[in-house]
């Protein structure tokens, strides 16, 4: 019994009833247009006072509503929003893009016609039934106070048993209205995913949008990890080395502090560049992305200031590299040195080789290790980012320990995919 009561008068049923009444309100302009057609066609001057002619006007107006949904593609997302809010249909089952294809427009037109059709009927019942039910409920009291002549009842309806059943009939009429509204709302909620759901084209467009968003998020994650992560690792080691020799090697401390200042200042500029992507793409006024040609020397200087001995061999002309390749190669070298800082520790020698062979740019970073570096909780994104960068450029990346040496080798084509 309680379940039946919720079906008729629960929160969801009330919201669906409101949705139907909104459909009746939307149907009114089409009914007025239908009256303009039905009146001259039936030679009637009082269409509004004639129920059959009103129903005929309503039937004439519904095809106009379907035509409106075909001509205005925005009706589908508007109706989908109303269905999600008022009918309790899950958002993932509905399409929120304007209907573009013929099939999508046809389904949107069918839905709009059903919404206005059911809504017009339930709205009319909601206006007419409650006063009638109230009159039936109060009829015994009216007759008792003023007599049957007060309401001009025929003798057949003025019988005591008829008057006794009138309140029951009034309550039954209200219950019937609630049943009609609940059933109509339930039917519309079940039909909504089929008529307002995404088409294959909508699903493809949504998948492409998600892929584009994921690509941007991955790019931001790589940039933040490589720039900010490297800076924090370098600053940590530089500060640690400076603290240990604070009293014995003031010159080294000054160099370390200068490197920390330079690293943090540069990282702030790189962070502005990355955050510019979150706003409106490449925002004017932000620092340009670092490249191998312009920034390799500063990267090596800051890394050495932390105590890491870096032996760099540059057998390629960075100025001759394409801008995209130069930028991504810088990030790869930066992450390779950052890994050496984190896992090999300070006072360790690192060998960096950058060369061109067979129209490929090859980057190799090697440092001695006693064992394979453990993967810390939440870590391991650096090598994954290097692999992603290499794959996007059409190259390859390999990393691992071999005979006490950790080796990172990246091979990038000089003329890779755009």
mmCIF file of C-alpha atoms in Angstrom:
data_model
loop_
_atom_site.group_PDB
_atom_site.id
_atom_site.type_symbol
_atom_site.label_atom_id
_atom_site.label_comp_id
_atom_site.label_asym_id
_atom_site.label_seq_id
_atom_site.Cartn_x
_atom_site.Cartn_y
_atom_site.Cartn_z
ATOM 1 C CA UNK A 1 0.000 0.000 0.000
ATOM 2 C CA UNK A 2 2.785 2.417 0.879
ATOM 3 C CA UNK A 3 4.515 1.666 -2.428
ATOM 4 C CA UNK A 4 1.287 2.421 -4.308
ATOM 5 C CA UNK A 5 0.907 5.663 -2.369
ATOM 6 C CA UNK A 6 4.466 6.709 -3.273
ATOM 7 C CA UNK A 7 3.743 5.844 -6.903
ATOM 8 C CA UNK A 8 0.773 8.228 -6.902
ATOM 9 C CA UNK A 9 1.872 11.001 -4.546
ATOM 10 C CA UNK A 10 5.634 10.548 -3.952
ATOM 11 C CA UNK A 11 8.244 13.175 -4.701
ATOM 12 C CA UNK A 12 9.060 11.673 -8.089
ATOM 13 C CA UNK A 13 5.371 11.462 -9.018
ATOM 14 C CA UNK A 14 4.833 15.114 -8.084
ATOM 15 C CA UNK A 15 7.817 16.247 -10.137
ATOM 16 C CA UNK A 16 6.617 14.251 -13.141
ATOM 17 C CA UNK A 17 3.184 15.817 -12.726
ATOM 18 C CA UNK A 18 4.828 19.249 -12.912
ATOM 19 C CA UNK A 19 6.625 18.110 -16.067
ATOM 20 C CA UNK A 20 3.273 17.174 -17.607
ATOM 21 C CA UNK A 21 1.724 20.511 -16.657
ATOM 22 C CA UNK A 22 4.665 22.281 -18.307
ATOM 23 C CA UNK A 23 3.919 20.247 -21.426
ATOM 24 C CA UNK A 24 0.300 21.453 -21.268
ATOM 25 C CA UNK A 25 1.487 25.052 -20.969
ATOM 26 C CA UNK A 26 3.720 24.591 -24.020
ATOM 27 C CA UNK A 27 0.761 23.131 -25.902
ATOM 28 C CA UNK A 28 -1.444 26.190 -25.432
ATOM 29 C CA UNK A 29 -0.010 28.275 -28.327
ATOM 30 C CA UNK A 30 -0.491 25.327 -30.679
ATOM 31 C CA UNK A 31 -4.081 24.919 -29.443
ATOM 32 C CA UNK A 32 -4.755 28.582 -30.215
ATOM 33 C CA UNK A 33 -3.378 28.112 -33.718
ATOM 34 C CA UNK A 34 -5.542 25.007 -34.067
ATOM 35 C CA UNK A 35 -8.589 27.079 -33.098
ATOM 36 C CA UNK A 36 -7.821 29.489 -35.918
ATOM 37 C CA UNK A 37 -7.960 26.533 -38.277
ATOM 38 C CA UNK A 38 -10.896 24.654 -36.781
ATOM 39 C CA UNK A 39 -13.136 27.708 -36.313
ATOM 40 C CA UNK A 40 -13.387 28.717 -39.998
ATOM 41 C CA UNK A 41 -13.355 25.066 -41.098
ATOM 42 C CA UNK A 42 -16.406 24.230 -38.953
ATOM 43 C CA UNK A 43 -18.040 27.658 -39.334
ATOM 44 C CA UNK A 44 -18.094 28.033 -35.567
ATOM 45 C CA UNK A 45 -17.597 31.310 -33.742
ATOM 46 C CA UNK A 46 -17.372 29.806 -30.258
ATOM 47 C CA UNK A 47 -14.689 27.143 -30.496
ATOM 48 C CA UNK A 48 -13.489 27.856 -26.968
ATOM 49 C CA UNK A 49 -16.859 26.900 -25.437
ATOM 50 C CA UNK A 50 -17.211 23.634 -27.352
ATOM 51 C CA UNK A 51 -15.277 20.665 -25.880
ATOM 52 C CA UNK A 52 -15.235 18.526 -29.066
ATOM 53 C CA UNK A 53 -13.963 21.495 -31.072
ATOM 54 C CA UNK A 54 -11.358 22.169 -28.379
ATOM 55 C CA UNK A 55 -10.134 18.584 -28.654
ATOM 56 C CA UNK A 56 -10.074 18.908 -32.442
ATOM 57 C CA UNK A 57 -8.018 22.121 -32.131
ATOM 58 C CA UNK A 58 -5.656 20.280 -29.809
ATOM 59 C CA UNK A 59 -5.273 17.471 -32.362
ATOM 60 C CA UNK A 60 -4.576 19.991 -35.131
ATOM 61 C CA UNK A 61 -1.928 21.747 -33.011
ATOM 62 C CA UNK A 62 0.133 18.650 -32.212
ATOM 63 C CA UNK A 63 1.556 18.228 -35.763
ATOM 64 C CA UNK A 64 2.633 21.869 -35.564
ATOM 65 C CA UNK A 65 4.497 21.022 -32.351
ATOM 66 C CA UNK A 66 6.268 18.163 -34.124
ATOM 67 C CA UNK A 67 7.237 20.523 -36.947
ATOM 68 C CA UNK A 68 8.645 22.964 -34.390
ATOM 69 C CA UNK A 69 10.892 20.252 -32.928
ATOM 70 C CA UNK A 70 12.183 19.442 -36.435
ATOM 71 C CA UNK A 71 12.922 23.068 -37.305
ATOM 72 C CA UNK A 72 14.543 23.972 -33.969
ATOM 73 C CA UNK A 73 17.273 21.436 -32.983
ATOM 74 C CA UNK A 74 17.748 23.127 -29.580
ATOM 75 C CA UNK A 75 14.459 21.632 -28.400
ATOM 76 C CA UNK A 76 16.175 18.298 -27.770
ATOM 77 C CA UNK A 77 18.744 19.556 -25.193
ATOM 78 C CA UNK A 78 16.075 21.712 -23.542
ATOM 79 C CA UNK A 79 13.710 18.772 -23.222
ATOM 80 C CA UNK A 80 16.556 16.524 -22.050
ATOM 81 C CA UNK A 81 17.370 18.969 -19.261
ATOM 82 C CA UNK A 82 13.727 19.059 -18.167
ATOM 83 C CA UNK A 83 13.479 15.255 -18.240
ATOM 84 C CA UNK A 84 16.633 14.852 -16.167
ATOM 85 C CA UNK A 85 15.462 17.347 -13.542
ATOM 86 C CA UNK A 86 11.770 16.453 -13.317
ATOM 87 C CA UNK A 87 11.378 12.862 -14.535
ATOM 88 C CA UNK A 88 14.338 11.341 -12.703
ATOM 89 C CA UNK A 89 16.038 9.959 -15.827
ATOM 90 C CA UNK A 90 19.810 9.457 -15.523
ATOM 91 C CA UNK A 91 21.874 12.098 -17.287
ATOM 92 C CA UNK A 92 23.960 9.504 -19.149
ATOM 93 C CA UNK A 93 20.864 8.203 -20.948
ATOM 94 C CA UNK A 94 20.049 11.564 -22.544
ATOM 95 C CA UNK A 95 21.625 13.658 -25.295
ATOM 96 C CA UNK A 96 22.371 17.312 -24.643
ATOM 97 C CA UNK A 97 23.544 18.278 -28.111
ATOM 98 C CA UNK A 98 21.147 19.828 -30.648
ATOM 99 C CA UNK A 99 19.560 17.292 -32.996
ATOM 100 C CA UNK A 100 21.385 17.405 -36.328
ATOM 101 C CA UNK A 101 20.611 14.204 -38.184
ATOM 102 C CA UNK A 102 17.230 13.328 -39.655
ATOM 103 C CA UNK A 103 16.781 10.407 -37.254
ATOM 104 C CA UNK A 104 17.601 12.547 -34.218
ATOM 105 C CA UNK A 105 15.185 15.264 -35.337
ATOM 106 C CA UNK A 106 12.456 12.682 -35.915
ATOM 107 C CA UNK A 107 12.874 11.202 -32.451
ATOM 108 C CA UNK A 108 12.961 14.663 -30.871
ATOM 109 C CA UNK A 109 9.765 15.571 -32.741
ATOM 110 C CA UNK A 110 8.068 12.368 -31.529
ATOM 111 C CA UNK A 111 9.088 13.125 -27.942
ATOM 112 C CA UNK A 112 7.937 16.749 -28.113
ATOM 113 C CA UNK A 113 4.570 15.649 -29.500
ATOM 114 C CA UNK A 114 4.125 13.051 -26.759
ATOM 115 C CA UNK A 115 5.141 15.515 -24.050
ATOM 116 C CA UNK A 116 2.696 18.156 -25.249
ATOM 117 C CA UNK A 117 -0.028 15.572 -25.937
ATOM 118 C CA UNK A 118 0.103 13.895 -22.538
ATOM 119 C CA UNK A 119 0.762 17.246 -20.885
ATOM 120 C CA UNK A 120 -2.247 18.889 -22.512
ATOM 121 C CA UNK A 121 -4.567 16.092 -21.432
ATOM 122 C CA UNK A 122 -3.273 15.923 -17.850
ATOM 123 C CA UNK A 123 -3.264 19.727 -17.568
ATOM 124 C CA UNK A 124 -6.881 19.894 -18.707
ATOM 125 C CA UNK A 125 -7.824 17.177 -16.230
ATOM 126 C CA UNK A 126 -5.890 18.969 -13.472
ATOM 127 C CA UNK A 127 -7.925 22.122 -14.121
ATOM 128 C CA UNK A 128 -11.339 20.456 -14.435
ATOM 129 C CA UNK A 129 -11.313 17.451 -12.105
ATOM 130 C CA UNK A 130 -10.459 19.050 -8.703
ATOM 131 C CA UNK A 131 -13.375 21.578 -8.810
ATOM 132 C CA UNK A 132 -15.755 18.837 -9.935
ATOM 133 C CA UNK A 133 -14.489 16.467 -7.220
ATOM 134 C CA UNK A 134 -14.814 19.230 -4.641
ATOM 135 C CA UNK A 135 -18.407 19.852 -5.738
ATOM 136 C CA UNK A 136 -19.255 16.143 -5.405
ATOM 137 C CA UNK A 137 -17.648 15.960 -1.979
ATOM 138 C CA UNK A 138 -19.575 18.992 -0.721
ATOM 139 C CA UNK A 139 -22.854 18.091 -2.462
ATOM 140 C CA UNK A 140 -24.563 16.494 0.600
ATOM 141 C CA UNK A 141 -23.792 19.561 2.696
ATOM 142 C CA UNK A 142 -25.044 21.912 -0.036
ATOM 143 C CA UNK A 143 -28.312 20.006 -0.397
ATOM 144 C CA UNK A 144 -28.766 19.807 3.376
ATOM 145 C CA UNK A 145 -28.306 23.575 3.767
ATOM 146 C CA UNK A 146 -30.223 24.817 0.749
ATOM 147 C CA UNK A 147 -32.183 21.911 -0.637
ATOM 148 C CA UNK A 148 -31.992 20.212 -4.017
ATOM 149 C CA UNK A 149 -33.373 23.329 -5.676
ATOM 150 C CA UNK A 150 -30.220 25.259 -4.617
ATOM 151 C CA UNK A 151 -28.117 23.330 -7.089
ATOM 152 C CA UNK A 152 -30.951 22.459 -9.497
ATOM 153 C CA UNK A 153 -30.497 18.702 -9.103
ATOM 154 C CA UNK A 154 -32.877 16.375 -10.904
ATOM 155 C CA UNK A 155 -35.045 14.268 -8.638
ATOM 156 C CA UNK A 156 -33.140 11.117 -9.629
ATOM 157 C CA UNK A 157 -29.881 12.615 -8.273
ATOM 158 C CA UNK A 158 -31.469 14.048 -5.148
ATOM 159 C CA UNK A 159 -32.010 10.608 -3.667
ATOM 160 C CA UNK A 160 -30.372 10.064 -0.259
ATOM 161 C CA UNK A 161 -28.246 7.142 -1.393
ATOM 162 C CA UNK A 162 -26.905 9.192 -4.344
ATOM 163 C CA UNK A 163 -26.016 12.052 -2.036
ATOM 164 C CA UNK A 164 -24.307 9.622 0.337
ATOM 165 C CA UNK A 165 -22.114 8.252 -2.471
ATOM 166 C CA UNK A 166 -21.249 11.678 -3.926
ATOM 167 C CA UNK A 167 -18.212 12.277 -1.621
ATOM 168 C CA UNK A 168 -16.931 8.791 -2.434
ATOM 169 C CA UNK A 169 -17.272 9.567 -6.144
ATOM 170 C CA UNK A 170 -15.418 12.843 -5.631
ATOM 171 C CA UNK A 171 -12.480 11.154 -3.903
ATOM 172 C CA UNK A 172 -12.450 8.420 -6.550
ATOM 173 C CA UNK A 173 -12.292 11.103 -9.252
ATOM 174 C CA UNK A 174 -9.253 12.696 -7.596
ATOM 175 C CA UNK A 175 -7.643 9.285 -7.245
ATOM 176 C CA UNK A 176 -8.263 8.601 -10.930
ATOM 177 C CA UNK A 177 -6.608 11.919 -11.805
ATOM 178 C CA UNK A 178 -3.548 11.005 -9.714
ATOM 179 C CA UNK A 179 -3.390 7.577 -11.390
ATOM 180 C CA UNK A 180 -3.554 9.096 -14.875
ATOM 181 C CA UNK A 181 -0.790 11.608 -14.031
ATOM 182 C CA UNK A 182 1.441 8.936 -12.442
ATOM 183 C CA UNK A 183 1.009 6.490 -15.340
ATOM 184 C CA UNK A 184 1.594 9.220 -17.949
ATOM 185 C CA UNK A 185 4.718 10.443 -16.159
ATOM 186 C CA UNK A 186 6.064 6.897 -15.855
ATOM 187 C CA UNK A 187 5.494 6.216 -19.559
ATOM 188 C CA UNK A 188 7.257 9.420 -20.580
ATOM 189 C CA UNK A 189 10.188 8.619 -18.279
ATOM 190 C CA UNK A 190 10.529 5.172 -19.900
ATOM 191 C CA UNK A 191 10.299 6.544 -23.437
ATOM 192 C CA UNK A 192 12.710 9.440 -22.831
ATOM 193 C CA UNK A 193 15.987 7.459 -23.235
ATOM 194 C CA UNK A 194 14.775 5.993 -26.543
ATOM 195 C CA UNK A 195 13.592 9.327 -27.980
ATOM 196 C CA UNK A 196 16.020 11.766 -26.331
ATOM 197 C CA UNK A 197 18.998 9.435 -25.970
ATOM 198 C CA UNK A 198 22.273 9.962 -27.844
ATOM 199 C CA UNK A 199 22.575 8.765 -31.426
ATOM 200 C CA UNK A 200 25.751 6.980 -32.650
ATOM 201 C CA UNK A 201 26.939 10.355 -33.944
ATOM 202 C CA UNK A 202 26.392 11.903 -30.506
ATOM 203 C CA UNK A 203 28.305 9.088 -28.831
ATOM 204 C CA UNK A 204 31.183 9.530 -31.274
ATOM 205 C CA UNK A 205 31.280 13.289 -30.666
ATOM 206 C CA UNK A 206 31.217 12.742 -26.898
ATOM 207 C CA UNK A 207 34.020 10.176 -27.146
ATOM 208 C CA UNK A 208 36.115 12.598 -29.212
ATOM 209 C CA UNK A 209 35.494 15.371 -26.687
ATOM 210 C CA UNK A 210 36.524 13.087 -23.820
ATOM 211 C CA UNK A 211 39.641 12.017 -25.724
ATOM 212 C CA UNK A 212 40.591 15.633 -26.384
ATOM 213 C CA UNK A 213 40.034 16.524 -22.727
ATOM 214 C CA UNK A 214 42.082 13.534 -21.597
ATOM 215 C CA UNK A 215 44.896 14.501 -23.970
ATOM 216 C CA UNK A 216 44.994 18.023 -22.511
ATOM 217 C CA UNK A 217 44.954 16.655 -18.959
ATOM 218 C CA UNK A 218 47.769 14.219 -19.730
ATOM 219 C CA UNK A 219 49.803 16.998 -21.324
ATOM 220 C CA UNK A 220 49.314 19.202 -18.256
ATOM 221 C CA UNK A 221 50.233 16.319 -15.964
ATOM 222 C CA UNK A 222 53.449 15.665 -17.905
ATOM 223 C CA UNK A 223 54.423 19.330 -17.964
ATOM 224 C CA UNK A 224 53.772 19.808 -14.244
ATOM 225 C CA UNK A 225 55.555 16.597 -13.323
ATOM 226 C CA UNK A 226 58.612 17.340 -15.447
ATOM 227 C CA UNK A 227 59.010 21.025 -14.598
ATOM 228 C CA UNK A 228 57.854 21.270 -10.985
ATOM 229 C CA UNK A 229 58.979 17.754 -10.048
ATOM 230 C CA UNK A 230 62.479 18.311 -11.382
ATOM 231 C CA UNK A 231 62.706 21.702 -9.688
ATOM 232 C CA UNK A 232 61.682 20.326 -6.302
ATOM 233 C CA UNK A 233 64.128 17.433 -6.565
ATOM 234 C CA UNK A 234 66.967 19.754 -7.564
ATOM 235 C CA UNK A 235 66.175 22.332 -4.890
ATOM 236 C CA UNK A 236 65.962 19.631 -2.224
ATOM 237 C CA UNK A 237 69.390 18.218 -3.064
ATOM 238 C CA UNK A 238 70.946 21.672 -3.461
ATOM 239 C CA UNK A 239 69.641 22.772 -0.067
ATOM 240 C CA UNK A 240 70.774 19.494 1.530
ATOM 241 C CA UNK A 241 74.277 19.795 0.061
ATOM 242 C CA UNK A 242 74.537 23.453 1.102
ATOM 243 C CA UNK A 243 73.469 22.657 4.669
ATOM 244 C CA UNK A 244 76.178 20.015 5.087
ATOM 245 C CA UNK A 245 79.032 22.267 3.904
ATOM 246 C CA UNK A 246 77.673 25.503 5.355
ATOM 247 C CA UNK A 247 80.727 26.024 7.617
ATOM 248 C CA UNK A 248 83.436 24.445 5.461
ATOM 249 C CA UNK A 249 82.694 25.567 1.881
ATOM 250 C CA UNK A 250 80.938 28.972 1.758
ATOM 251 C CA UNK A 251 81.615 29.297 -1.971
ATOM 252 C CA UNK A 252 79.692 26.107 -2.718
ATOM 253 C CA UNK A 253 76.852 27.320 -0.479
ATOM 254 C CA UNK A 254 76.641 30.577 -2.445
ATOM 255 C CA UNK A 255 76.533 28.661 -5.724
ATOM 256 C CA UNK A 256 73.861 26.327 -4.363
ATOM 257 C CA UNK A 257 71.707 29.210 -3.138
ATOM 258 C CA UNK A 258 72.088 30.988 -6.478
ATOM 259 C CA UNK A 259 71.063 27.774 -8.250
ATOM 260 C CA UNK A 260 68.031 27.434 -5.952
ATOM 261 C CA UNK A 261 67.000 30.998 -6.720
ATOM 262 C CA UNK A 262 67.450 30.463 -10.444
ATOM 263 C CA UNK A 263 65.577 27.142 -10.366
ATOM 264 C CA UNK A 264 62.582 28.486 -8.476
ATOM 265 C CA UNK A 265 62.360 31.631 -10.611
ATOM 266 C CA UNK A 266 62.457 29.600 -13.811
ATOM 267 C CA UNK A 267 59.949 27.070 -12.491
ATOM 268 C CA UNK A 268 57.482 29.839 -11.693
ATOM 269 C CA UNK A 269 57.702 30.965 -15.321
ATOM 270 C CA UNK A 270 57.168 27.404 -16.567
ATOM 271 C CA UNK A 271 54.241 26.987 -14.186
ATOM 272 C CA UNK A 272 52.644 30.131 -15.630
ATOM 273 C CA UNK A 273 53.013 28.622 -19.088
ATOM 274 C CA UNK A 274 51.347 25.373 -18.056
ATOM 275 C CA UNK A 275 48.529 27.153 -16.226
ATOM 276 C CA UNK A 276 47.954 29.266 -19.319
ATOM 277 C CA UNK A 277 46.730 26.120 -21.032
ATOM 278 C CA UNK A 278 44.083 25.783 -18.319
ATOM 279 C CA UNK A 279 42.751 29.224 -19.134
ATOM 280 C CA UNK A 280 42.668 30.102 -22.840
ATOM 281 C CA UNK A 281 45.432 28.050 -24.403
ATOM 282 C CA UNK A 282 48.750 29.834 -24.925
ATOM 283 C CA UNK A 283 48.221 33.037 -22.986
ATOM 284 C CA UNK A 284 50.240 36.042 -24.203
ATOM 285 C CA UNK A 285 52.821 37.250 -21.750
ATOM 286 C CA UNK A 286 53.678 33.873 -20.241
ATOM 287 C CA UNK A 287 57.167 32.473 -20.421
ATOM 288 C CA UNK A 288 57.894 30.348 -23.505
ATOM 289 C CA UNK A 289 58.301 26.626 -23.062
ATOM 290 C CA UNK A 290 61.962 25.625 -22.539
ATOM 291 C CA UNK A 291 63.796 23.992 -25.442
ATOM 292 C CA UNK A 292 66.949 21.978 -25.860
ATOM 293 C CA UNK A 293 68.570 24.714 -27.930
ATOM 294 C CA UNK A 294 67.991 27.567 -25.479
ATOM 295 C CA UNK A 295 67.881 25.959 -22.047
ATOM 296 C CA UNK A 296 70.090 22.852 -21.945
ATOM 297 C CA UNK A 297 73.064 24.774 -20.513
ATOM 298 C CA UNK A 298 71.021 26.227 -17.649
ATOM 299 C CA UNK A 299 69.535 22.816 -16.866
ATOM 300 C CA UNK A 300 73.002 21.249 -16.603
ATOM 301 C CA UNK A 301 74.279 24.116 -14.466
ATOM 302 C CA UNK A 302 71.398 23.859 -12.003
ATOM 303 C CA UNK A 303 71.714 20.083 -11.809
ATOM 304 C CA UNK A 304 75.465 20.259 -11.107
ATOM 305 C CA UNK A 305 74.855 22.849 -8.384
ATOM 306 C CA UNK A 306 73.124 20.105 -6.385
ATOM 307 C CA UNK A 307 76.288 18.024 -6.296
ATOM 308 C CA UNK A 308 75.514 15.720 -9.222
ATOM 309 C CA UNK A 309 78.475 15.309 -11.579
ATOM 310 C CA UNK A 310 77.086 15.430 -15.093
ATOM 311 C CA UNK A 311 79.222 14.543 -18.112
ATOM 312 C CA UNK A 312 77.382 15.816 -21.179
ATOM 313 C CA UNK A 313 78.218 14.957 -24.787
ATOM 314 C CA UNK A 314 76.319 16.947 -27.390
ATOM 315 C CA UNK A 315 76.859 15.510 -30.877
ATOM 316 C CA UNK A 316 73.902 17.303 -32.452
ATOM 317 C CA UNK A 317 73.075 20.882 -33.314
ATOM 318 C CA UNK A 318 70.106 21.857 -31.102
ATOM 319 C CA UNK A 319 69.423 24.877 -33.283
ATOM 320 C CA UNK A 320 68.691 22.567 -36.221
ATOM 321 C CA UNK A 321 66.009 20.609 -34.378
ATOM 322 C CA UNK A 322 62.313 21.258 -35.066
ATOM 323 C CA UNK A 323 60.730 23.341 -32.284
ATOM 324 C CA UNK A 324 58.425 20.565 -31.078
ATOM 325 C CA UNK A 325 61.262 18.029 -31.028
ATOM 326 C CA UNK A 326 63.544 20.469 -29.213
ATOM 327 C CA UNK A 327 60.902 21.157 -26.558
ATOM 328 C CA UNK A 328 60.039 17.514 -25.931
ATOM 329 C CA UNK A 329 63.714 16.499 -25.945
ATOM 330 C CA UNK A 330 64.406 19.090 -23.244
ATOM 331 C CA UNK A 331 61.659 17.622 -21.061
ATOM 332 C CA UNK A 332 63.029 14.122 -21.587
ATOM 333 C CA UNK A 333 66.541 15.176 -20.585
ATOM 334 C CA UNK A 334 65.110 17.062 -17.614
ATOM 335 C CA UNK A 335 63.219 14.013 -16.393
ATOM 336 C CA UNK A 336 66.246 11.761 -16.929
ATOM 337 C CA UNK A 337 68.415 14.009 -14.794
ATOM 338 C CA UNK A 338 65.625 14.331 -12.233
ATOM 339 C CA UNK A 339 65.471 10.540 -11.917
ATOM 340 C CA UNK A 340 69.226 10.454 -11.394
ATOM 341 C CA UNK A 341 68.915 13.106 -8.669
ATOM 342 C CA UNK A 342 66.170 11.210 -6.871
ATOM 343 C CA UNK A 343 67.487 7.669 -7.148
ATOM 344 C CA UNK A 344 71.250 7.864 -7.594
ATOM 345 C CA UNK A 345 71.815 10.606 -5.018
ATOM 346 C CA UNK A 346 74.294 13.456 -4.963
ATOM 347 C CA UNK A 347 78.008 13.103 -5.688
ATOM 348 C CA UNK A 348 77.107 10.507 -8.331
ATOM 349 C CA UNK A 349 78.336 10.788 -11.883
ATOM 350 C CA UNK A 350 75.761 10.899 -14.682
ATOM 351 C CA UNK A 351 76.541 10.544 -18.360
ATOM 352 C CA UNK A 352 74.343 12.364 -20.853
ATOM 353 C CA UNK A 353 74.694 11.827 -24.601
ATOM 354 C CA UNK A 354 72.645 13.621 -27.246
ATOM 355 C CA UNK A 355 73.415 12.668 -30.841
ATOM 356 C CA UNK A 356 71.845 12.257 -34.257
ATOM 357 C CA UNK A 357 72.003 8.877 -35.997
ATOM 358 C CA UNK A 358 70.026 7.662 -39.014
ATOM 359 C CA UNK A 359 67.811 10.752 -38.985
ATOM 360 C CA UNK A 360 66.900 10.089 -35.355
ATOM 361 C CA UNK A 361 67.712 12.104 -32.250
ATOM 362 C CA UNK A 362 69.048 9.752 -29.591
ATOM 363 C CA UNK A 363 69.152 10.695 -25.914
ATOM 364 C CA UNK A 364 70.951 8.484 -23.415
ATOM 365 C CA UNK A 365 71.188 9.079 -19.669
ATOM 366 C CA UNK A 366 73.283 6.666 -17.566
ATOM 367 C CA UNK A 367 74.186 6.577 -13.902
ATOM 368 C CA UNK A 368 75.520 3.821 -11.627
ATOM 369 C CA UNK A 369 73.099 2.149 -9.218
ATOM 370 C CA UNK A 370 73.489 -0.653 -6.709
ATOM 371 C CA UNK A 371 69.987 -1.980 -7.352
ATOM 372 C CA UNK A 372 66.847 -1.150 -9.313
ATOM 373 C CA UNK A 373 65.317 1.988 -7.827
ATOM 374 C CA UNK A 374 62.164 1.194 -5.859
ATOM 375 C CA UNK A 375 58.899 2.699 -7.025
ATOM 376 C CA UNK A 376 57.612 4.973 -4.285
ATOM 377 C CA UNK A 377 53.844 5.118 -3.573
ATOM 378 C CA UNK A 378 52.207 7.405 -6.092
ATOM 379 C CA UNK A 379 55.412 7.628 -8.135
ATOM 380 C CA UNK A 380 56.498 6.126 -11.404
ATOM 381 C CA UNK A 381 54.956 8.854 -13.554
ATOM 382 C CA UNK A 382 58.239 10.197 -14.899
ATOM 383 C CA UNK A 383 59.172 7.217 -17.053
ATOM 384 C CA UNK A 384 55.566 6.928 -18.170
ATOM 385 C CA UNK A 385 55.635 10.578 -19.226
ATOM 386 C CA UNK A 386 58.869 10.013 -21.165
ATOM 387 C CA UNK A 387 57.298 7.036 -22.927
ATOM 388 C CA UNK A 388 54.223 9.124 -23.769
ATOM 389 C CA UNK A 389 56.314 11.929 -25.211
ATOM 390 C CA UNK A 390 58.363 9.504 -27.297
ATOM 391 C CA UNK A 391 55.261 7.723 -28.572
ATOM 392 C CA UNK A 392 53.565 10.993 -29.569
ATOM 393 C CA UNK A 393 56.647 11.895 -31.609
ATOM 394 C CA UNK A 394 56.787 8.449 -33.234
ATOM 395 C CA UNK A 395 59.834 7.323 -31.266
ATOM 396 C CA UNK A 396 60.706 4.789 -28.603
ATOM 397 C CA UNK A 397 61.900 4.882 -24.993
ATOM 398 C CA UNK A 398 63.615 2.192 -22.945
ATOM 399 C CA UNK A 399 64.724 2.350 -19.320
ATOM 400 C CA UNK A 400 66.164 -0.166 -16.896
ATOM 401 C CA UNK A 401 69.147 -1.365 -14.907
ATOM 402 C CA UNK A 402 71.898 -3.394 -16.583
ATOM 403 C CA UNK A 403 75.049 -4.567 -14.740
ATOM 404 C CA UNK A 404 74.947 -1.849 -12.122
ATOM 405 C CA UNK A 405 74.079 0.964 -14.532
ATOM 406 C CA UNK A 406 70.707 2.576 -14.919
ATOM 407 C CA UNK A 407 70.201 3.502 -18.547
ATOM 408 C CA UNK A 408 67.516 5.612 -20.180
ATOM 409 C CA UNK A 409 67.583 5.549 -23.975
ATOM 410 C CA UNK A 410 65.148 7.537 -26.099
ATOM 411 C CA UNK A 411 65.091 7.541 -29.898
ATOM 412 C CA UNK A 412 63.078 10.234 -31.669
ATOM 413 C CA UNK A 413 62.648 10.687 -35.424
ATOM 414 C CA UNK A 414 63.793 14.028 -36.767
ATOM 415 C CA UNK A 415 60.657 14.149 -38.952
ATOM 416 C CA UNK A 416 57.979 12.573 -36.801
ATOM 417 C CA UNK A 417 54.207 12.874 -36.922
ATOM 418 C CA UNK A 418 52.655 16.273 -36.328
#
